[in-house]
Amino acid sequence: FPSHDTAKLIGAGLATIPLAGVGVGIGLIFSALVSGVARNPNEKDELFRLAILGFALAEAIALFALRRAFLILFTF
């Protein structure tokens, strides 16, 4: 059977899986920003504000995933 330390490392690794989705999400947000500005340059400021809001929300998920991984590593 794996040791307690091995289980911690596996658990922390599994806790970072959402980071892949966050990376894809951030890429989609900014690709949509570029596309939207190319289609309607007059709305650049509003689109940028919405993109930054979407980026912040996606990045929050990444921070929660990292926090969970660190909690698994350093508290058990």
PDB file of N, CA and C in Angstrom:
ATOM      1  N   PHE A   1       0.832  -1.188   0.000  1.00  0.00           N
ATOM      2  CA  PHE A   1       0.000   0.000   0.000  1.00  0.00           C
ATOM      3  C   PHE A   1       0.872   1.245   0.000  1.00  0.00           C
ATOM      4  N   PRO A   2       0.415   2.312  -0.676  1.00  0.00           N
ATOM      5  CA  PRO A   2       1.229   3.536  -0.692  1.00  0.00           C
ATOM      6  C   PRO A   2       1.258   4.191   0.685  1.00  0.00           C
ATOM      7  N   SER A   3       2.340   4.889   0.933  1.00  0.00           N
ATOM      8  CA  SER A   3       2.483   5.556   2.222  1.00  0.00           C
ATOM      9  C   SER A   3       1.603   6.803   2.275  1.00  0.00           C
ATOM     10  N   HIS A   4       1.559   7.365   3.459  1.00  0.00           N
ATOM     11  CA  HIS A   4       0.761   8.572   3.675  1.00  0.00           C
ATOM     12  C   HIS A   4       1.295   9.727   2.829  1.00  0.00           C
ATOM     13  N   ASP A   5       2.615   9.842   2.703  1.00  0.00           N
ATOM     14  CA  ASP A   5       3.203  10.918   1.903  1.00  0.00           C
ATOM     15  C   ASP A   5       2.874  10.764   0.424  1.00  0.00           C
ATOM     16  N   THR A   6       2.859   9.536  -0.054  1.00  0.00           N
ATOM     17  CA  THR A   6       2.512   9.303  -1.453  1.00  0.00           C
ATOM     18  C   THR A   6       1.073   9.696  -1.721  1.00  0.00           C
ATOM     19  N   ALA A   7       0.194   9.365  -0.800  1.00  0.00           N
ATOM     20  CA  ALA A   7      -1.216   9.722  -0.960  1.00  0.00           C
ATOM     21  C   ALA A   7      -1.390  11.242  -0.959  1.00  0.00           C
ATOM     22  N   LYS A   8      -0.620  11.947  -0.121  1.00  0.00           N
ATOM     23  CA  LYS A   8      -0.690  13.406  -0.109  1.00  0.00           C
ATOM     24  C   LYS A   8      -0.268  13.986  -1.448  1.00  0.00           C
ATOM     25  N   LEU A   9       0.799  13.458  -2.003  1.00  0.00           N
ATOM     26  CA  LEU A   9       1.279  13.978  -3.275  1.00  0.00           C
ATOM     27  C   LEU A   9       0.298  13.700  -4.409  1.00  0.00           C
ATOM     28  N   ILE A  10      -0.292  12.520  -4.400  1.00  0.00           N
ATOM     29  CA  ILE A  10      -1.293  12.194  -5.423  1.00  0.00           C
ATOM     30  C   ILE A  10      -2.508  13.093  -5.268  1.00  0.00           C
ATOM     31  N   GLY A  11      -2.951  13.290  -4.049  1.00  0.00           N
ATOM     32  CA  GLY A  11      -4.107  14.158  -3.802  1.00  0.00           C
ATOM     33  C   GLY A  11      -3.844  15.595  -4.218  1.00  0.00           C
ATOM     34  N   ALA A  12      -2.650  16.106  -3.908  1.00  0.00           N
ATOM     35  CA  ALA A  12      -2.320  17.476  -4.310  1.00  0.00           C
ATOM     36  C   ALA A  12      -2.246  17.585  -5.826  1.00  0.00           C
ATOM     37  N   GLY A  13      -1.717  16.575  -6.481  1.00  0.00           N
ATOM     38  CA  GLY A  13      -1.681  16.590  -7.935  1.00  0.00           C
ATOM     39  C   GLY A  13      -3.068  16.574  -8.546  1.00  0.00           C
ATOM     40  N   LEU A  14      -3.947  15.767  -7.985  1.00  0.00           N
ATOM     41  CA  LEU A  14      -5.325  15.728  -8.479  1.00  0.00           C
ATOM     42  C   LEU A  14      -6.062  17.036  -8.214  1.00  0.00           C
ATOM     43  N   ALA A  15      -5.697  17.725  -7.145  1.00  0.00           N
ATOM     44  CA  ALA A  15      -6.353  18.990  -6.816  1.00  0.00           C
ATOM     45  C   ALA A  15      -5.978  20.094  -7.792  1.00  0.00           C
ATOM     46  N   THR A  16      -4.899  19.900  -8.549  1.00  0.00           N
ATOM     47  CA  THR A  16      -4.498  20.926  -9.512  1.00  0.00           C
ATOM     48  C   THR A  16      -5.063  20.690 -10.909  1.00  0.00           C
ATOM     49  N   ILE A  17      -5.854  19.666 -11.115  1.00  0.00           N
ATOM     50  CA  ILE A  17      -6.453  19.402 -12.430  1.00  0.00           C
ATOM     51  C   ILE A  17      -7.304  20.576 -12.924  1.00  0.00           C
ATOM     52  N   PRO A  18      -8.051  21.264 -12.059  1.00  0.00           N
ATOM     53  CA  PRO A  18      -8.834  22.408 -12.568  1.00  0.00           C
ATOM     54  C   PRO A  18      -7.998  23.509 -13.197  1.00  0.00           C
ATOM     55  N   LEU A  19      -6.698  23.537 -12.960  1.00  0.00           N
ATOM     56  CA  LEU A  19      -5.856  24.569 -13.561  1.00  0.00           C
ATOM     57  C   LEU A  19      -5.829  24.452 -15.081  1.00  0.00           C
ATOM     58  N   ALA A  20      -5.978  23.262 -15.609  1.00  0.00           N
ATOM     59  CA  ALA A  20      -6.022  23.100 -17.069  1.00  0.00           C
ATOM     60  C   ALA A  20      -7.262  23.773 -17.638  1.00  0.00           C
ATOM     61  N   GLY A  21      -8.386  23.589 -16.977  1.00  0.00           N
ATOM     62  CA  GLY A  21      -9.613  24.246 -17.417  1.00  0.00           C
ATOM     63  C   GLY A  21      -9.542  25.752 -17.296  1.00  0.00           C
ATOM     64  N   VAL A  22      -8.879  26.220 -16.256  1.00  0.00           N
ATOM     65  CA  VAL A  22      -8.727  27.665 -16.081  1.00  0.00           C
ATOM     66  C   VAL A  22      -7.885  28.242 -17.214  1.00  0.00           C
ATOM     67  N   GLY A  23      -6.825  27.545 -17.588  1.00  0.00           N
ATOM     68  CA  GLY A  23      -6.004  28.020 -18.697  1.00  0.00           C
ATOM     69  C   GLY A  23      -6.790  28.107 -19.999  1.00  0.00           C
ATOM     70  N   VAL A  24      -7.598  27.114 -20.261  1.00  0.00           N
ATOM     71  CA  VAL A  24      -8.433  27.132 -21.466  1.00  0.00           C
ATOM     72  C   VAL A  24      -9.457  28.266 -21.380  1.00  0.00           C
ATOM     73  N   GLY A  25     -10.051  28.430 -20.217  1.00  0.00           N
ATOM     74  CA  GLY A  25     -11.050  29.489 -20.038  1.00  0.00           C
ATOM     75  C   GLY A  25     -10.477  30.875 -20.243  1.00  0.00           C
ATOM     76  N   ILE A  26      -9.289  31.117 -19.709  1.00  0.00           N
ATOM     77  CA  ILE A  26      -8.661  32.429 -19.882  1.00  0.00           C
ATOM     78  C   ILE A  26      -8.326  32.661 -21.353  1.00  0.00           C
ATOM     79  N   GLY A  27      -7.868  31.626 -22.028  1.00  0.00           N
ATOM     80  CA  GLY A  27      -7.605  31.756 -23.458  1.00  0.00           C
ATOM     81  C   GLY A  27      -8.862  32.081 -24.245  1.00  0.00           C
ATOM     82  N   LEU A  28      -9.959  31.444 -23.897  1.00  0.00           N
ATOM     83  CA  LEU A  28     -11.225  31.728 -24.583  1.00  0.00           C
ATOM     84  C   LEU A  28     -11.716  33.146 -24.303  1.00  0.00           C
ATOM     85  N   ILE A  29     -11.534  33.611 -23.078  1.00  0.00           N
ATOM     86  CA  ILE A  29     -11.970  34.968 -22.726  1.00  0.00           C
ATOM     87  C   ILE A  29     -11.238  35.998 -23.575  1.00  0.00           C
ATOM     88  N   PHE A  30      -9.914  35.871 -23.661  1.00  0.00           N
ATOM     89  CA  PHE A  30      -9.164  36.879 -24.389  1.00  0.00           C
ATOM     90  C   PHE A  30      -9.271  36.710 -25.904  1.00  0.00           C
ATOM     91  N   SER A  31      -9.503  35.496 -26.379  1.00  0.00           N
ATOM     92  CA  SER A  31      -9.753  35.349 -27.820  1.00  0.00           C
ATOM     93  C   SER A  31     -11.089  35.978 -28.191  1.00  0.00           C
ATOM     94  N   ALA A  32     -12.078  35.860 -27.307  1.00  0.00           N
ATOM     95  CA  ALA A  32     -13.359  36.514 -27.555  1.00  0.00           C
ATOM     96  C   ALA A  32     -13.206  38.038 -27.497  1.00  0.00           C
ATOM     97  N   LEU A  33     -12.329  38.522 -26.627  1.00  0.00           N
ATOM     98  CA  LEU A  33     -12.076  39.967 -26.567  1.00  0.00           C
ATOM     99  C   LEU A  33     -11.483  40.463 -27.880  1.00  0.00           C
ATOM    100  N   VAL A  34     -10.488  39.763 -28.394  1.00  0.00           N
ATOM    101  CA  VAL A  34      -9.867  40.174 -29.655  1.00  0.00           C
ATOM    102  C   VAL A  34     -10.888  40.140 -30.786  1.00  0.00           C
ATOM    103  N   SER A  35     -11.692  39.096 -30.829  1.00  0.00           N
ATOM    104  CA  SER A  35     -12.711  38.977 -31.866  1.00  0.00           C
ATOM    105  C   SER A  35     -13.756  40.081 -31.745  1.00  0.00           C
ATOM    106  N   GLY A  36     -14.177  40.363 -30.519  1.00  0.00           N
ATOM    107  CA  GLY A  36     -15.186  41.406 -30.314  1.00  0.00           C
ATOM    108  C   GLY A  36     -14.676  42.785 -30.673  1.00  0.00           C
ATOM    109  N   VAL A  37     -13.427  43.076 -30.340  1.00  0.00           N
ATOM    110  CA  VAL A  37     -12.864  44.383 -30.686  1.00  0.00           C
ATOM    111  C   VAL A  37     -12.668  44.490 -32.192  1.00  0.00           C
ATOM    112  N   ALA A  38     -12.308  43.377 -32.833  1.00  0.00           N
ATOM    113  CA  ALA A  38     -12.153  43.411 -34.282  1.00  0.00           C
ATOM    114  C   ALA A  38     -13.489  43.667 -34.973  1.00  0.00           C
ATOM    115  N   ARG A  39     -14.562  43.162 -34.401  1.00  0.00           N
ATOM    116  CA  ARG A  39     -15.884  43.358 -35.009  1.00  0.00           C
ATOM    117  C   ARG A  39     -16.469  44.728 -34.695  1.00  0.00           C
ATOM    118  N   ASN A  40     -16.193  45.229 -33.481  1.00  0.00           N
ATOM    119  CA  ASN A  40     -16.796  46.494 -33.072  1.00  0.00           C
ATOM    120  C   ASN A  40     -15.779  47.299 -32.262  1.00  0.00           C
ATOM    121  N   PRO A  41     -14.906  48.032 -32.922  1.00  0.00           N
ATOM    122  CA  PRO A  41     -13.858  48.763 -32.202  1.00  0.00           C
ATOM    123  C   PRO A  41     -14.387  49.852 -31.279  1.00  0.00           C
ATOM    124  N   ASN A  42     -15.587  50.334 -31.527  1.00  0.00           N
ATOM    125  CA  ASN A  42     -16.143  51.401 -30.687  1.00  0.00           C
ATOM    126  C   ASN A  42     -16.442  50.916 -29.270  1.00  0.00           C
ATOM    127  N   GLU A  43     -16.646  49.633 -29.093  1.00  0.00           N
ATOM    128  CA  GLU A  43     -16.985  49.077 -27.777  1.00  0.00           C
ATOM    129  C   GLU A  43     -15.768  48.495 -27.065  1.00  0.00           C
ATOM    130  N   LYS A  44     -14.569  48.933 -27.462  1.00  0.00           N
ATOM    131  CA  LYS A  44     -13.332  48.358 -26.926  1.00  0.00           C
ATOM    132  C   LYS A  44     -13.259  48.466 -25.405  1.00  0.00           C
ATOM    133  N   ASP A  45     -13.593  49.614 -24.853  1.00  0.00           N
ATOM    134  CA  ASP A  45     -13.470  49.808 -23.406  1.00  0.00           C
ATOM    135  C   ASP A  45     -14.433  48.911 -22.626  1.00  0.00           C
ATOM    136  N   GLU A  46     -15.669  48.817 -23.099  1.00  0.00           N
ATOM    137  CA  GLU A  46     -16.654  47.974 -22.410  1.00  0.00           C
ATOM    138  C   GLU A  46     -16.287  46.494 -22.525  1.00  0.00           C
ATOM    139  N   LEU A  47     -15.840  46.087 -23.698  1.00  0.00           N
ATOM    140  CA  LEU A  47     -15.428  44.697 -23.875  1.00  0.00           C
ATOM    141  C   LEU A  47     -14.223  44.367 -23.005  1.00  0.00           C
ATOM    142  N   PHE A  48     -13.291  45.307 -22.889  1.00  0.00           N
ATOM    143  CA  PHE A  48     -12.116  45.071 -22.060  1.00  0.00           C
ATOM    144  C   PHE A  48     -12.504  44.935 -20.596  1.00  0.00           C
ATOM    145  N   ARG A  49     -13.426  45.771 -20.143  1.00  0.00           N
ATOM    146  CA  ARG A  49     -13.894  45.655 -18.748  1.00  0.00           C
ATOM    147  C   ARG A  49     -14.520  44.294 -18.488  1.00  0.00           C
ATOM    148  N   LEU A  50     -15.345  43.839 -19.402  1.00  0.00           N
ATOM    149  CA  LEU A  50     -15.974  42.525 -19.235  1.00  0.00           C
ATOM    150  C   LEU A  50     -14.950  41.401 -19.292  1.00  0.00           C
ATOM    151  N   ALA A  51     -13.943  41.545 -20.143  1.00  0.00           N
ATOM    152  CA  ALA A  51     -12.905  40.517 -20.236  1.00  0.00           C
ATOM    153  C   ALA A  51     -12.098  40.450 -18.942  1.00  0.00           C
ATOM    154  N   ILE A  52     -11.801  41.594 -18.361  1.00  0.00           N
ATOM    155  CA  ILE A  52     -11.048  41.602 -17.102  1.00  0.00           C
ATOM    156  C   ILE A  52     -11.890  40.988 -15.984  1.00  0.00           C
ATOM    157  N   LEU A  53     -13.180  41.241 -15.979  1.00  0.00           N
ATOM    158  CA  LEU A  53     -14.060  40.610 -14.992  1.00  0.00           C
ATOM    159  C   LEU A  53     -14.059  39.096 -15.169  1.00  0.00           C
ATOM    160  N   GLY A  54     -14.176  38.629 -16.397  1.00  0.00           N
ATOM    161  CA  GLY A  54     -14.139  37.191 -16.661  1.00  0.00           C
ATOM    162  C   GLY A  54     -12.798  36.581 -16.281  1.00  0.00           C
ATOM    163  N   PHE A  55     -11.717  37.301 -16.556  1.00  0.00           N
ATOM    164  CA  PHE A  55     -10.390  36.828 -16.183  1.00  0.00           C
ATOM    165  C   PHE A  55     -10.275  36.696 -14.673  1.00  0.00           C
ATOM    166  N   ALA A  56     -10.769  37.684 -13.938  1.00  0.00           N
ATOM    167  CA  ALA A  56     -10.679  37.642 -12.478  1.00  0.00           C
ATOM    168  C   ALA A  56     -11.470  36.464 -11.910  1.00  0.00           C
ATOM    169  N   LEU A  57     -12.637  36.212 -12.465  1.00  0.00           N
ATOM    170  CA  LEU A  57     -13.443  35.095 -11.977  1.00  0.00           C
ATOM    171  C   LEU A  57     -12.784  33.752 -12.297  1.00  0.00           C
ATOM    172  N   ALA A  58     -12.214  33.632 -13.478  1.00  0.00           N
ATOM    173  CA  ALA A  58     -11.521  32.391 -13.840  1.00  0.00           C
ATOM    174  C   ALA A  58     -10.270  32.206 -12.991  1.00  0.00           C
ATOM    175  N   GLU A  59      -9.552  33.281 -12.754  1.00  0.00           N
ATOM    176  CA  GLU A  59      -8.335  33.192 -11.947  1.00  0.00           C
ATOM    177  C   GLU A  59      -8.658  32.842 -10.496  1.00  0.00           C
ATOM    178  N   ALA A  60      -9.826  33.246 -10.025  1.00  0.00           N
ATOM    179  CA  ALA A  60     -10.226  32.885  -8.664  1.00  0.00           C
ATOM    180  C   ALA A  60     -10.349  31.370  -8.524  1.00  0.00           C
ATOM    181  N   ILE A  61     -10.861  30.714  -9.545  1.00  0.00           N
ATOM    182  CA  ILE A  61     -10.952  29.259  -9.514  1.00  0.00           C
ATOM    183  C   ILE A  61      -9.560  28.648  -9.426  1.00  0.00           C
ATOM    184  N   ALA A  62      -8.598  29.219 -10.154  1.00  0.00           N
ATOM    185  CA  ALA A  62      -7.225  28.721 -10.095  1.00  0.00           C
ATOM    186  C   ALA A  62      -6.651  28.891  -8.693  1.00  0.00           C
ATOM    187  N   LEU A  63      -6.920  30.016  -8.069  1.00  0.00           N
ATOM    188  CA  LEU A  63      -6.407  30.243  -6.718  1.00  0.00           C
ATOM    189  C   LEU A  63      -7.037  29.280  -5.719  1.00  0.00           C
ATOM    190  N   PHE A  64      -8.313  28.986  -5.883  1.00  0.00           N
ATOM    191  CA  PHE A  64      -8.960  28.013  -4.996  1.00  0.00           C
ATOM    192  C   PHE A  64      -8.347  26.627  -5.173  1.00  0.00           C
ATOM    193  N   ALA A  65      -8.043  26.253  -6.407  1.00  0.00           N
ATOM    194  CA  ALA A  65      -7.440  24.942  -6.660  1.00  0.00           C
ATOM    195  C   ALA A  65      -6.047  24.861  -6.046  1.00  0.00           C
ATOM    196  N   LEU A  66      -5.272  25.912  -6.200  1.00  0.00           N
ATOM    197  CA  LEU A  66      -3.936  25.909  -5.601  1.00  0.00           C
ATOM    198  C   LEU A  66      -4.002  25.901  -4.079  1.00  0.00           C
ATOM    199  N   ARG A  67      -4.952  26.639  -3.537  1.00  0.00           N
ATOM    200  CA  ARG A  67      -5.108  26.651  -2.081  1.00  0.00           C
ATOM    201  C   ARG A  67      -5.450  25.253  -1.578  1.00  0.00           C
ATOM    202  N   ARG A  68      -6.319  24.563  -2.299  1.00  0.00           N
ATOM    203  CA  ARG A  68      -6.692  23.212  -1.907  1.00  0.00           C
ATOM    204  C   ARG A  68      -5.482  22.282  -1.959  1.00  0.00           C
ATOM    205  N   ALA A  69      -4.668  22.425  -2.996  1.00  0.00           N
ATOM    206  CA  ALA A  69      -3.478  21.586  -3.115  1.00  0.00           C
ATOM    207  C   ALA A  69      -2.507  21.855  -1.969  1.00  0.00           C
ATOM    208  N   PHE A  70      -2.303  23.114  -1.636  1.00  0.00           N
ATOM    209  CA  PHE A  70      -1.400  23.445  -0.534  1.00  0.00           C
ATOM    210  C   PHE A  70      -1.948  22.979   0.809  1.00  0.00           C
ATOM    211  N   LEU A  71      -3.258  23.054   0.983  1.00  0.00           N
ATOM    212  CA  LEU A  71      -3.844  22.539   2.218  1.00  0.00           C
ATOM    213  C   LEU A  71      -3.620  21.041   2.348  1.00  0.00           C
ATOM    214  N   ILE A  72      -3.771  20.328   1.253  1.00  0.00           N
ATOM    215  CA  ILE A  72      -3.532  18.872   1.301  1.00  0.00           C
ATOM    216  C   ILE A  72      -2.070  18.588   1.635  1.00  0.00           C
ATOM    217  N   LEU A  73      -1.168  19.344   1.027  1.00  0.00           N
ATOM    218  CA  LEU A  73       0.248  19.082   1.241  1.00  0.00           C
ATOM    219  C   LEU A  73       0.719  19.408   2.649  1.00  0.00           C
ATOM    220  N   PHE A  74       0.240  20.513   3.196  1.00  0.00           N
ATOM    221  CA  PHE A  74       0.847  21.027   4.425  1.00  0.00           C
ATOM    222  C   PHE A  74       0.000  20.879   5.692  1.00  0.00           C
ATOM    223  N   THR A  75      -1.214  20.365   5.601  1.00  0.00           N
ATOM    224  CA  THR A  75      -1.998  20.219   6.833  1.00  0.00           C
ATOM    225  C   THR A  75      -2.233  18.770   7.222  1.00  0.00           C
ATOM    226  N   PHE A  76      -2.083  17.843   6.322  1.00  0.00           N
ATOM    227  CA  PHE A  76      -2.323  16.438   6.686  1.00  0.00           C
ATOM    228  C   PHE A  76      -1.013  15.719   6.901  1.00  0.00           C
TER     229      PHE A  76
END
